[in-house]
mmCIF file of C-alpha atoms in Angstrom:
data_model
loop_
_atom_site.group_PDB
_atom_site.id
_atom_site.type_symbol
_atom_site.label_atom_id
_atom_site.label_comp_id
_atom_site.label_asym_id
_atom_site.label_seq_id
_atom_site.Cartn_x
_atom_site.Cartn_y
_atom_site.Cartn_z
ATOM 1 C CA UNK A 1 -108.501 132.739 -159.168
ATOM 2 C CA UNK A 2 -107.167 134.982 -161.952
ATOM 3 C CA UNK A 3 -109.617 137.707 -160.981
ATOM 4 C CA UNK A 4 -108.565 137.491 -157.319
ATOM 5 C CA UNK A 5 -104.884 137.817 -158.287
ATOM 6 C CA UNK A 6 -105.650 140.842 -160.469
ATOM 7 C CA UNK A 7 -107.484 142.580 -157.634
ATOM 8 C CA UNK A 8 -104.581 141.877 -155.256
ATOM 9 C CA UNK A 9 -102.061 143.333 -157.723
ATOM 10 C CA UNK A 10 -104.249 146.413 -158.161
ATOM 11 C CA UNK A 11 -104.439 146.999 -154.418
ATOM 12 C CA UNK A 12 -100.664 146.704 -154.080
ATOM 13 C CA UNK A 13 -100.108 149.171 -156.893
ATOM 14 C CA UNK A 14 -102.435 151.698 -155.237
ATOM 15 C CA UNK A 15 -101.291 151.339 -151.633
ATOM 16 C CA UNK A 16 -97.619 150.679 -152.381
ATOM 17 C CA UNK A 17 -95.420 148.040 -150.871
ATOM 18 C CA UNK A 18 -93.795 148.756 -147.517
ATOM 19 C CA UNK A 19 -90.380 150.332 -147.999
ATOM 20 C CA UNK A 20 -87.411 148.195 -147.043
ATOM 21 C CA UNK A 21 -85.555 151.400 -146.108
ATOM 22 C CA UNK A 22 -88.070 152.718 -143.550
ATOM 23 C CA UNK A 23 -86.087 154.802 -141.078
ATOM 24 C CA UNK A 24 -86.438 153.992 -137.381
ATOM 25 C CA UNK A 25 -84.778 156.645 -135.193
ATOM 26 C CA UNK A 26 -82.614 155.291 -132.375
ATOM 27 C CA UNK A 27 -83.918 155.559 -128.826
ATOM 28 C CA UNK A 28 -80.855 156.930 -127.032
ATOM 29 C CA UNK A 29 -82.356 158.982 -124.191
ATOM 30 C CA UNK A 30 -84.500 158.277 -121.161
ATOM 31 C CA UNK A 31 -86.272 160.380 -118.547
ATOM 32 C CA UNK A 32 -84.213 160.058 -115.371
ATOM 33 C CA UNK A 33 -85.767 162.418 -112.831
ATOM 34 C CA UNK A 34 -87.630 165.691 -112.453
ATOM 35 C CA UNK A 35 -86.980 168.460 -109.937
ATOM 36 C CA UNK A 36 -89.180 171.272 -108.654
ATOM 37 C CA UNK A 37 -88.389 174.896 -109.450
ATOM 38 C CA UNK A 38 -90.449 178.026 -108.891
ATOM 39 C CA UNK A 39 -93.376 179.188 -111.009
ATOM 40 C CA UNK A 40 -93.218 179.183 -114.820
ATOM 41 C CA UNK A 41 -89.557 178.703 -115.781
ATOM 42 C CA UNK A 42 -88.805 180.261 -119.171
ATOM 43 C CA UNK A 43 -85.047 179.684 -119.549
ATOM 44 C CA UNK A 44 -82.555 177.079 -118.401
ATOM 45 C CA UNK A 45 -78.768 176.948 -118.586
ATOM 46 C CA UNK A 46 -75.995 174.730 -117.264
ATOM 47 C CA UNK A 47 -72.707 175.760 -115.626
ATOM 48 C CA UNK A 48 -70.605 175.034 -112.537
ATOM 49 C CA UNK A 49 -71.662 177.828 -110.179
ATOM 50 C CA UNK A 50 -70.141 176.487 -106.948
ATOM 51 C CA UNK A 51 -66.889 175.287 -108.545
ATOM 52 C CA UNK A 52 -67.089 171.707 -107.301
ATOM 53 C CA UNK A 53 -66.471 170.227 -110.746
ATOM 54 C CA UNK A 54 -70.119 169.203 -111.230
ATOM 55 C CA UNK A 55 -72.569 170.775 -113.651
ATOM 56 C CA UNK A 56 -75.347 172.817 -112.048
ATOM 57 C CA UNK A 57 -78.568 174.169 -113.553
ATOM 58 C CA UNK A 58 -80.266 177.545 -113.328
ATOM 59 C CA UNK A 59 -83.771 178.581 -114.421
ATOM 60 C CA UNK A 60 -85.394 181.979 -114.705
ATOM 61 C CA UNK A 61 -88.932 181.786 -113.289
ATOM 62 C CA UNK A 62 -91.006 184.514 -114.875
ATOM 63 C CA UNK A 63 -94.089 184.261 -112.623
ATOM 64 C CA UNK A 64 -92.115 183.977 -109.373
ATOM 65 C CA UNK A 65 -89.638 186.837 -109.913
ATOM 66 C CA UNK A 66 -86.861 184.413 -109.101
ATOM 67 C CA UNK A 67 -84.092 182.140 -110.244
ATOM 68 C CA UNK A 68 -83.811 178.501 -109.207
ATOM 69 C CA UNK A 69 -80.394 176.923 -108.749
ATOM 70 C CA UNK A 70 -80.078 173.140 -108.877
ATOM 71 C CA UNK A 71 -76.638 172.025 -107.710
ATOM 72 C CA UNK A 72 -75.472 168.871 -109.442
ATOM 73 C CA UNK A 73 -74.104 165.701 -107.854
ATOM 74 C CA UNK A 74 -72.159 164.742 -110.977
ATOM 75 C CA UNK A 75 -74.278 161.716 -111.867
ATOM 76 C CA UNK A 76 -77.323 163.406 -113.407
ATOM 77 C CA UNK A 77 -79.040 163.948 -110.078
ATOM 78 C CA UNK A 78 -79.437 167.327 -108.388
ATOM 79 C CA UNK A 79 -80.057 168.774 -104.964
ATOM 80 C CA UNK A 80 -83.278 170.578 -104.078
ATOM 81 C CA UNK A 81 -83.589 174.030 -105.575
ATOM 82 C CA UNK A 82 -82.033 177.122 -104.041
ATOM 83 C CA UNK A 83 -84.081 180.231 -104.796
ATOM 84 C CA UNK A 84 -82.598 183.610 -105.682
ATOM 85 C CA UNK A 85 -85.019 186.548 -105.604
ATOM 86 C CA UNK A 86 -84.462 188.924 -108.503
ATOM 87 C CA UNK A 87 -86.310 191.479 -110.619
ATOM 88 C CA UNK A 88 -89.846 191.430 -112.009
ATOM 89 C CA UNK A 89 -90.534 188.721 -114.576
ATOM 90 C CA UNK A 90 -87.058 187.397 -115.373
ATOM 91 C CA UNK A 91 -87.438 186.125 -118.943
ATOM 92 C CA UNK A 92 -83.931 185.061 -119.874
ATOM 93 C CA UNK A 93 -80.339 185.131 -118.676
ATOM 94 C CA UNK A 94 -76.707 185.064 -119.775
ATOM 95 C CA UNK A 95 -73.763 183.576 -117.867
ATOM 96 C CA UNK A 96 -70.344 185.232 -117.977
ATOM 97 C CA UNK A 97 -67.430 186.332 -115.781
ATOM 98 C CA UNK A 98 -68.020 190.069 -116.075
ATOM 99 C CA UNK A 99 -65.654 191.235 -113.311
ATOM 100 C CA UNK A 100 -62.719 188.893 -114.083
ATOM 101 C CA UNK A 101 -62.614 187.242 -110.644
ATOM 102 C CA UNK A 102 -62.858 183.690 -112.087
ATOM 103 C CA UNK A 103 -66.432 183.320 -110.752
ATOM 104 C CA UNK A 104 -69.493 183.144 -112.983
ATOM 105 C CA UNK A 105 -71.848 186.130 -112.985
ATOM 106 C CA UNK A 106 -75.336 186.592 -114.410
ATOM 107 C CA UNK A 107 -77.124 189.107 -116.616
ATOM 108 C CA UNK A 108 -80.919 188.834 -116.279
ATOM 109 C CA UNK A 109 -83.473 190.117 -118.800
ATOM 110 C CA UNK A 110 -86.226 191.457 -116.534
ATOM 111 C CA UNK A 111 -89.180 191.773 -118.898
ATOM 112 C CA UNK A 112 -91.611 193.013 -116.235
ATOM 113 C CA UNK A 113 -89.491 195.925 -115.022
ATOM 114 C CA UNK A 114 -87.731 196.894 -118.279
ATOM 115 C CA UNK A 115 -84.330 196.247 -116.735
ATOM 116 C CA UNK A 116 -81.207 194.194 -117.068
ATOM 117 C CA UNK A 117 -80.003 193.056 -113.663
ATOM 118 C CA UNK A 118 -76.348 192.096 -113.103
ATOM 119 C CA UNK A 119 -75.620 189.534 -110.384
ATOM 120 C CA UNK A 120 -72.049 188.912 -109.253
ATOM 121 C CA UNK A 121 -71.216 185.329 -108.366
ATOM 122 C CA UNK A 122 -68.980 184.413 -105.416
ATOM 123 C CA UNK A 123 -67.936 180.979 -106.670
ATOM 124 C CA UNK A 124 -69.921 179.169 -103.988
ATOM 125 C CA UNK A 125 -73.308 179.287 -105.712
ATOM 126 C CA UNK A 126 -74.394 182.589 -104.144
ATOM 127 C CA UNK A 127 -74.975 185.868 -105.957
ATOM 128 C CA UNK A 128 -75.420 189.558 -105.189
ATOM 129 C CA UNK A 129 -77.158 192.173 -107.321
ATOM 130 C CA UNK A 130 -74.477 194.721 -108.220
ATOM 131 C CA UNK A 131 -76.175 196.801 -110.934
ATOM 132 C CA UNK A 132 -79.461 197.353 -112.730
ATOM 133 C CA UNK A 133 -79.857 199.044 -116.091
ATOM 134 C CA UNK A 134 -83.049 200.445 -117.560
ATOM 135 C CA UNK A 135 -83.942 199.461 -121.125
ATOM 136 C CA UNK A 136 -86.850 200.487 -123.340
ATOM 137 C CA UNK A 137 -88.597 198.074 -123.328
ATOM 138 C CA UNK A 138 -89.397 194.437 -122.410
ATOM 139 C CA UNK A 139 -86.045 192.650 -122.655
ATOM 140 C CA UNK A 140 -86.409 189.030 -123.755
ATOM 141 C CA UNK A 141 -82.947 187.734 -124.684
ATOM 142 C CA UNK A 142 -79.318 188.474 -123.799
ATOM 143 C CA UNK A 143 -76.027 187.461 -125.375
ATOM 144 C CA UNK A 144 -72.486 188.332 -124.301
ATOM 145 C CA UNK A 145 -69.145 188.985 -125.980
ATOM 146 C CA UNK A 146 -66.433 191.558 -126.546
ATOM 147 C CA UNK A 147 -68.004 193.830 -129.156
ATOM 148 C CA UNK A 148 -65.539 196.747 -129.008
ATOM 149 C CA UNK A 149 -62.270 194.774 -128.885
ATOM 150 C CA UNK A 150 -61.115 196.027 -125.473
ATOM 151 C CA UNK A 151 -60.797 192.493 -124.016
ATOM 152 C CA UNK A 152 -63.695 193.173 -121.618
ATOM 153 C CA UNK A 153 -67.069 191.418 -121.640
ATOM 154 C CA UNK A 154 -70.068 193.321 -123.023
ATOM 155 C CA UNK A 155 -73.657 192.268 -123.623
ATOM 156 C CA UNK A 156 -76.500 192.918 -126.034
ATOM 157 C CA UNK A 157 -80.161 192.673 -125.103
ATOM 158 C CA UNK A 158 -83.058 192.129 -127.510
ATOM 159 C CA UNK A 159 -86.124 194.247 -126.736
ATOM 160 C CA UNK A 160 -89.686 193.475 -127.746
ATOM 161 C CA UNK A 161 -90.216 196.956 -129.233
ATOM 162 C CA UNK A 162 -87.988 196.170 -132.238
ATOM 163 C CA UNK A 163 -84.703 197.270 -130.683
ATOM 164 C CA UNK A 164 -81.257 195.948 -129.766
ATOM 165 C CA UNK A 165 -79.375 197.670 -126.946
ATOM 166 C CA UNK A 166 -75.638 197.227 -126.406
ATOM 167 C CA UNK A 167 -73.813 197.709 -123.098
ATOM 168 C CA UNK A 168 -70.024 197.904 -122.819
ATOM 169 C CA UNK A 169 -68.309 196.420 -119.765
ATOM 170 C CA UNK A 170 -65.595 198.052 -117.666
ATOM 171 C CA UNK A 171 -64.137 194.777 -116.358
ATOM 172 C CA UNK A 172 -65.399 195.170 -112.781
ATOM 173 C CA UNK A 173 -69.010 194.189 -113.345
ATOM 174 C CA UNK A 174 -70.396 197.580 -114.386
ATOM 175 C CA UNK A 175 -71.469 198.734 -117.835
ATOM 176 C CA UNK A 176 -71.980 201.847 -119.918
ATOM 177 C CA UNK A 177 -74.644 202.392 -122.520
ATOM 178 C CA UNK A 178 -73.696 201.503 -126.082
ATOM 179 C CA UNK A 179 -75.503 201.890 -129.412
ATOM 180 C CA UNK A 180 -79.245 201.350 -129.723
ATOM 181 C CA UNK A 181 -80.411 199.770 -132.975
ATOM 182 C CA UNK A 182 -84.043 199.857 -134.063
ATOM 183 C CA UNK A 183 -84.864 197.276 -136.687
ATOM 184 C CA UNK A 184 -86.944 194.207 -137.406
ATOM 185 C CA UNK A 185 -90.220 193.116 -135.890
ATOM 186 C CA UNK A 186 -90.518 191.792 -132.339
ATOM 187 C CA UNK A 187 -87.087 190.220 -131.770
ATOM 188 C CA UNK A 188 -87.316 186.962 -129.840
ATOM 189 C CA UNK A 189 -83.678 185.921 -129.411
ATOM 190 C CA UNK A 190 -80.136 187.079 -130.082
ATOM 191 C CA UNK A 191 -76.890 185.085 -130.344
ATOM 192 C CA UNK A 192 -73.348 186.260 -131.033
ATOM 193 C CA UNK A 193 -70.407 184.719 -132.898
ATOM 194 C CA UNK A 194 -67.897 185.589 -135.591
ATOM 195 C CA UNK A 195 -69.984 184.676 -138.634
ATOM 196 C CA UNK A 196 -67.766 186.135 -141.368
ATOM 197 C CA UNK A 197 -64.417 185.068 -139.886
ATOM 198 C CA UNK A 198 -62.960 188.571 -139.639
ATOM 199 C CA UNK A 199 -62.153 188.355 -135.934
ATOM 200 C CA UNK A 200 -65.093 190.541 -134.870
ATOM 201 C CA UNK A 201 -68.300 189.388 -133.213
ATOM 202 C CA UNK A 202 -71.514 189.459 -135.220
ATOM 203 C CA UNK A 203 -75.151 188.962 -134.183
ATOM 204 C CA UNK A 204 -78.010 186.763 -135.365
ATOM 205 C CA UNK A 205 -81.476 187.917 -134.275
ATOM 206 C CA UNK A 206 -84.775 186.083 -134.752
ATOM 207 C CA UNK A 207 -87.732 188.384 -135.468
ATOM 208 C CA UNK A 208 -91.021 186.800 -134.448
ATOM 209 C CA UNK A 209 -93.459 189.482 -135.571
ATOM 210 C CA UNK A 210 -95.888 188.955 -138.476
ATOM 211 C CA UNK A 211 -94.267 191.682 -140.587
ATOM 212 C CA UNK A 212 -90.870 190.010 -140.597
ATOM 213 C CA UNK A 213 -90.596 186.281 -139.784
ATOM 214 C CA UNK A 214 -86.900 186.455 -140.530
ATOM 215 C CA UNK A 215 -83.448 186.090 -139.028
ATOM 216 C CA UNK A 216 -81.349 189.259 -139.188
ATOM 217 C CA UNK A 217 -77.556 189.019 -139.511
ATOM 218 C CA UNK A 218 -75.659 191.978 -138.046
ATOM 219 C CA UNK A 219 -71.970 192.127 -138.978
ATOM 220 C CA UNK A 220 -69.780 193.699 -136.303
ATOM 221 C CA UNK A 221 -66.985 196.181 -137.026
ATOM 222 C CA UNK A 222 -64.977 195.427 -133.892
ATOM 223 C CA UNK A 223 -65.540 198.889 -132.399
ATOM 224 C CA UNK A 224 -68.985 198.251 -130.914
ATOM 225 C CA UNK A 225 -70.831 199.217 -134.087
ATOM 226 C CA UNK A 226 -72.668 197.006 -136.560
ATOM 227 C CA UNK A 227 -73.575 197.294 -140.227
ATOM 228 C CA UNK A 228 -77.228 197.354 -141.222
ATOM 229 C CA UNK A 229 -78.445 193.761 -141.211
ATOM 230 C CA UNK A 230 -79.340 191.283 -143.911
ATOM 231 C CA UNK A 231 -82.585 189.353 -143.450
ATOM 232 C CA UNK A 232 -83.216 185.693 -144.200
ATOM 233 C CA UNK A 233 -86.857 184.695 -144.401
ATOM 234 C CA UNK A 234 -87.814 181.716 -142.289
ATOM 235 C CA UNK A 235 -91.064 180.089 -141.195
ATOM 236 C CA UNK A 236 -93.764 182.033 -139.391
ATOM 237 C CA UNK A 237 -93.042 183.349 -135.906
ATOM 238 C CA UNK A 238 -89.416 182.325 -135.369
ATOM 239 C CA UNK A 239 -88.955 182.011 -131.614
ATOM 240 C CA UNK A 240 -85.238 181.363 -131.307
ATOM 241 C CA UNK A 241 -82.013 181.178 -133.281
ATOM 242 C CA UNK A 242 -78.840 179.303 -132.379
ATOM 243 C CA UNK A 243 -75.605 178.351 -134.112
ATOM 244 C CA UNK A 244 -73.893 175.079 -135.003
ATOM 245 C CA UNK A 245 -72.080 173.377 -137.890
ATOM 246 C CA UNK A 246 -74.527 170.980 -139.513
ATOM 247 C CA UNK A 247 -72.521 170.017 -142.629
ATOM 248 C CA UNK A 248 -69.039 169.715 -141.062
ATOM 249 C CA UNK A 249 -67.420 172.392 -143.228
ATOM 250 C CA UNK A 250 -66.033 174.374 -140.280
ATOM 251 C CA UNK A 251 -68.529 177.202 -140.846
ATOM 252 C CA UNK A 252 -71.312 178.141 -138.460
ATOM 253 C CA UNK A 253 -74.888 177.594 -139.628
ATOM 254 C CA UNK A 254 -78.180 179.000 -138.300
ATOM 255 C CA UNK A 255 -80.748 176.844 -136.507
ATOM 256 C CA UNK A 256 -84.191 178.473 -136.203
ATOM 257 C CA UNK A 257 -87.321 177.343 -134.343
ATOM 258 C CA UNK A 258 -90.556 178.411 -136.093
ATOM 259 C CA UNK A 259 -93.365 178.445 -133.540
ATOM 260 C CA UNK A 260 -96.345 178.922 -135.834
ATOM 261 C CA UNK A 261 -95.317 176.567 -138.649
ATOM 262 C CA UNK A 262 -94.293 173.626 -136.418
ATOM 263 C CA UNK A 263 -90.990 173.536 -138.283
ATOM 264 C CA UNK A 264 -87.300 174.148 -137.804
ATOM 265 C CA UNK A 265 -85.095 175.811 -140.414
ATOM 266 C CA UNK A 266 -81.361 175.390 -141.007
ATOM 267 C CA UNK A 267 -79.460 178.028 -142.987
ATOM 268 C CA UNK A 268 -76.049 176.757 -144.076
ATOM 269 C CA UNK A 269 -73.332 179.373 -143.710
ATOM 270 C CA UNK A 270 -70.954 180.437 -146.486
ATOM 271 C CA UNK A 271 -68.240 181.626 -144.091
ATOM 272 C CA UNK A 272 -68.500 185.275 -145.121
ATOM 273 C CA UNK A 273 -71.519 186.181 -143.022
ATOM 274 C CA UNK A 274 -74.014 185.163 -145.710
ATOM 275 C CA UNK A 275 -76.218 182.083 -145.705
ATOM 276 C CA UNK A 276 -77.848 179.740 -148.186
ATOM 277 C CA UNK A 277 -81.579 179.252 -148.597
ATOM 278 C CA UNK A 278 -83.217 177.690 -145.556
ATOM 279 C CA UNK A 279 -83.879 173.953 -145.263
ATOM 280 C CA UNK A 280 -87.126 173.176 -143.399
ATOM 281 C CA UNK A 281 -87.802 170.086 -141.290
ATOM 282 C CA UNK A 282 -90.756 169.021 -139.166
ATOM 283 C CA UNK A 283 -90.909 167.808 -135.581
ATOM 284 C CA UNK A 284 -94.053 168.112 -133.468
ATOM 285 C CA UNK A 285 -96.685 170.706 -132.535
ATOM 286 C CA UNK A 286 -95.594 173.988 -130.997
ATOM 287 C CA UNK A 287 -91.766 173.933 -131.148
ATOM 288 C CA UNK A 288 -90.429 176.530 -128.731
ATOM 289 C CA UNK A 289 -86.700 176.031 -128.188
ATOM 290 C CA UNK A 290 -83.926 173.704 -129.309
ATOM 291 C CA UNK A 291 -80.242 172.881 -129.407
ATOM 292 C CA UNK A 292 -77.757 171.014 -131.579
ATOM 293 C CA UNK A 293 -75.816 168.026 -130.305
ATOM 294 C CA UNK A 294 -74.386 164.793 -131.732
ATOM 295 C CA UNK A 295 -76.545 162.200 -129.992
ATOM 296 C CA UNK A 296 -75.653 159.076 -131.981
ATOM 297 C CA UNK A 297 -71.892 159.532 -132.255
ATOM 298 C CA UNK A 298 -71.671 159.766 -136.057
ATOM 299 C CA UNK A 299 -69.875 163.153 -135.939
ATOM 300 C CA UNK A 300 -72.923 164.839 -137.492
ATOM 301 C CA UNK A 301 -75.003 167.352 -135.567
ATOM 302 C CA UNK A 302 -78.486 166.321 -134.511
ATOM 303 C CA UNK A 303 -81.059 168.557 -132.806
ATOM 304 C CA UNK A 304 -83.398 168.299 -129.828
ATOM 305 C CA UNK A 305 -86.507 170.491 -129.849
ATOM 306 C CA UNK A 306 -89.064 170.995 -127.081
ATOM 307 C CA UNK A 307 -92.675 171.326 -128.257
ATOM 308 C CA UNK A 308 -94.941 173.203 -125.883
ATOM 309 C CA UNK A 309 -98.253 172.318 -127.568
ATOM 310 C CA UNK A 310 -97.728 168.598 -127.969
ATOM 311 C CA UNK A 311 -95.851 168.231 -124.658
ATOM 312 C CA UNK A 312 -92.919 166.464 -126.237
ATOM 313 C CA UNK A 313 -89.251 166.597 -127.128
ATOM 314 C CA UNK A 314 -88.294 165.759 -130.714
ATOM 315 C CA UNK A 315 -84.802 164.461 -131.491
ATOM 316 C CA UNK A 316 -83.978 164.782 -135.189
ATOM 317 C CA UNK A 317 -80.908 162.962 -136.482
ATOM 318 C CA UNK A 318 -78.812 164.907 -138.968
ATOM 319 C CA UNK A 319 -77.840 163.782 -142.456
ATOM 320 C CA UNK A 320 -74.816 166.077 -142.651
ATOM 321 C CA UNK A 321 -76.270 168.481 -145.207
ATOM 322 C CA UNK A 322 -78.563 170.599 -143.014
ATOM 323 C CA UNK A 323 -81.494 168.209 -143.328
ATOM 324 C CA UNK A 324 -82.631 165.482 -140.933
ATOM 325 C CA UNK A 325 -83.892 161.926 -140.977
ATOM 326 C CA UNK A 326 -87.644 161.452 -140.738
ATOM 327 C CA UNK A 327 -89.403 160.652 -138.512
ATOM 328 C CA UNK A 328 -87.810 162.115 -135.399
ATOM 329 C CA UNK A 329 -87.681 160.263 -132.103
ATOM 330 C CA UNK A 330 -90.373 161.657 -129.792
ATOM 331 C CA UNK A 331 -90.152 161.745 -125.999
ATOM 332 C CA UNK A 332 -93.062 162.662 -123.783
ATOM 333 C CA UNK A 333 -92.571 165.634 -121.456
ATOM 334 C CA UNK A 334 -96.174 166.713 -121.029
ATOM 335 C CA UNK A 335 -95.900 169.754 -118.815
ATOM 336 C CA UNK A 336 -95.334 172.675 -121.138
ATOM 337 C CA UNK A 337 -91.676 172.104 -122.109
ATOM 338 C CA UNK A 338 -90.358 175.596 -122.765
ATOM 339 C CA UNK A 339 -86.549 175.592 -122.872
ATOM 340 C CA UNK A 340 -83.725 173.063 -123.111
ATOM 341 C CA UNK A 341 -80.011 172.876 -122.382
ATOM 342 C CA UNK A 342 -77.276 170.280 -122.684
ATOM 343 C CA UNK A 343 -76.154 168.525 -119.512
ATOM 344 C CA UNK A 344 -72.623 167.167 -119.066
ATOM 345 C CA UNK A 345 -71.964 164.763 -116.229
ATOM 346 C CA UNK A 346 -68.816 164.686 -114.099
ATOM 347 C CA UNK A 347 -65.513 164.525 -115.940
ATOM 348 C CA UNK A 348 -63.996 161.093 -116.328
ATOM 349 C CA UNK A 349 -67.316 159.216 -116.364
ATOM 350 C CA UNK A 350 -67.062 158.665 -120.115
ATOM 351 C CA UNK A 351 -70.788 159.199 -120.644
ATOM 352 C CA UNK A 352 -72.622 161.015 -123.395
ATOM 353 C CA UNK A 353 -74.180 164.394 -122.485
ATOM 354 C CA UNK A 354 -77.811 164.454 -121.430
ATOM 355 C CA UNK A 355 -80.468 167.144 -121.543
ATOM 356 C CA UNK A 356 -82.342 169.306 -119.050
ATOM 357 C CA UNK A 357 -85.775 170.706 -119.902
ATOM 358 C CA UNK A 358 -87.604 173.549 -118.158
ATOM 359 C CA UNK A 359 -91.314 172.657 -117.895
ATOM 360 C CA UNK A 360 -93.208 175.939 -117.804
ATOM 361 C CA UNK A 361 -96.606 174.523 -116.841
ATOM 362 C CA UNK A 362 -95.336 172.059 -114.227
ATOM 363 C CA UNK A 363 -92.756 174.316 -112.494
ATOM 364 C CA UNK A 364 -90.125 171.646 -112.887
ATOM 365 C CA UNK A 365 -86.948 170.582 -114.654
ATOM 366 C CA UNK A 366 -86.797 167.164 -116.314
ATOM 367 C CA UNK A 367 -83.470 165.387 -116.746
ATOM 368 C CA UNK A 368 -82.974 163.124 -119.756
ATOM 369 C CA UNK A 369 -79.841 160.990 -119.685
ATOM 370 C CA UNK A 370 -78.156 159.141 -122.538
ATOM 371 C CA UNK A 371 -78.233 155.337 -122.675
ATOM 372 C CA UNK A 372 -74.650 155.439 -123.945
ATOM 373 C CA UNK A 373 -73.184 154.535 -127.305
ATOM 374 C CA UNK A 374 -71.209 151.577 -125.959
ATOM 375 C CA UNK A 375 -74.299 149.943 -124.484
ATOM 376 C CA UNK A 376 -76.114 150.544 -127.762
ATOM 377 C CA UNK A 377 -73.327 148.863 -129.750
ATOM 378 C CA UNK A 378 -73.298 145.879 -127.389
ATOM 379 C CA UNK A 379 -77.078 145.591 -127.642
ATOM 380 C CA UNK A 380 -76.873 145.607 -131.452
ATOM 381 C CA UNK A 381 -74.220 142.869 -131.418
ATOM 382 C CA UNK A 382 -76.387 140.779 -129.059
ATOM 383 C CA UNK A 383 -79.407 141.167 -131.325
ATOM 384 C CA UNK A 384 -77.349 140.203 -134.397
ATOM 385 C CA UNK A 385 -75.998 137.118 -132.610
#
């Protein structure tokens, strides 16, 4: 008897007792529906293109040389796709009112034809190509903003051959060539914001090449020019960078997806355009794109990441310091999830935002809706009772 008790105690000391504080991530989302788009969507964004008050979706379909428009019904459902034929291999897109007519326009990164194509929107969900600009070469990401302080919208395009090309707008949907910067190693994405709080737009660029694996911070001077960048090393092959405030200090932080390391990295901002050492977190295999959003209503940013290798979406719940709870909540989306965007339902419905995922291998868009915080609270009270 004594020997048996000793063996049992030894086994417990080796294996460890189950933790009473084991974290179980909340299950707040569900797959609602999926909708067909054309071949191999690589980007997805949400906006109201036909001005009916409902959120619509748009994908760039790299193998079909097209865009797919899904017009929303305001309840998370969408109408069948409307196809817009565009340039060769549209890789990414930016949405902006370039000509100041109160209708949304598009700038398309055409990676197969080394062009940026500008489409003017008419406010009814239709578009016309109004300009095309040659770039050298292989544009992969576009971001907009007023870089030269003339109150007109400009754009910057990241090129695969280690370059950033700026274009300055004239307010009627046309552009002139701006500075060309050559730096980094295989840029994969570019985003713009005022990172040092001086009133001028700056840029954050992810460099996915093996010689860099860094995020470059370009500080803008307000005249269309930028200082030489500062690099922040991240995991291998960063595929995208985005911005959010993860520690609620009113300062933008960097959120980086590392494709080869199966990790994400958060760099907390200092408010002067510099950033602290990166904080790494894990999700699932092959993270490709992500976004920040408060899913559980605790006023702390969480993230959703689509993982192309594992065919999943990981939702990681934030702790408020740039790190995340572990494990994440995993959702199956097994058709090559490639890009993700937030989806807001019709105003006045009082529902939490959902998500829309572009499935590259399935030629579809999957809609994930939120169960709702109120229903979750009621469920918890019922379980307690």
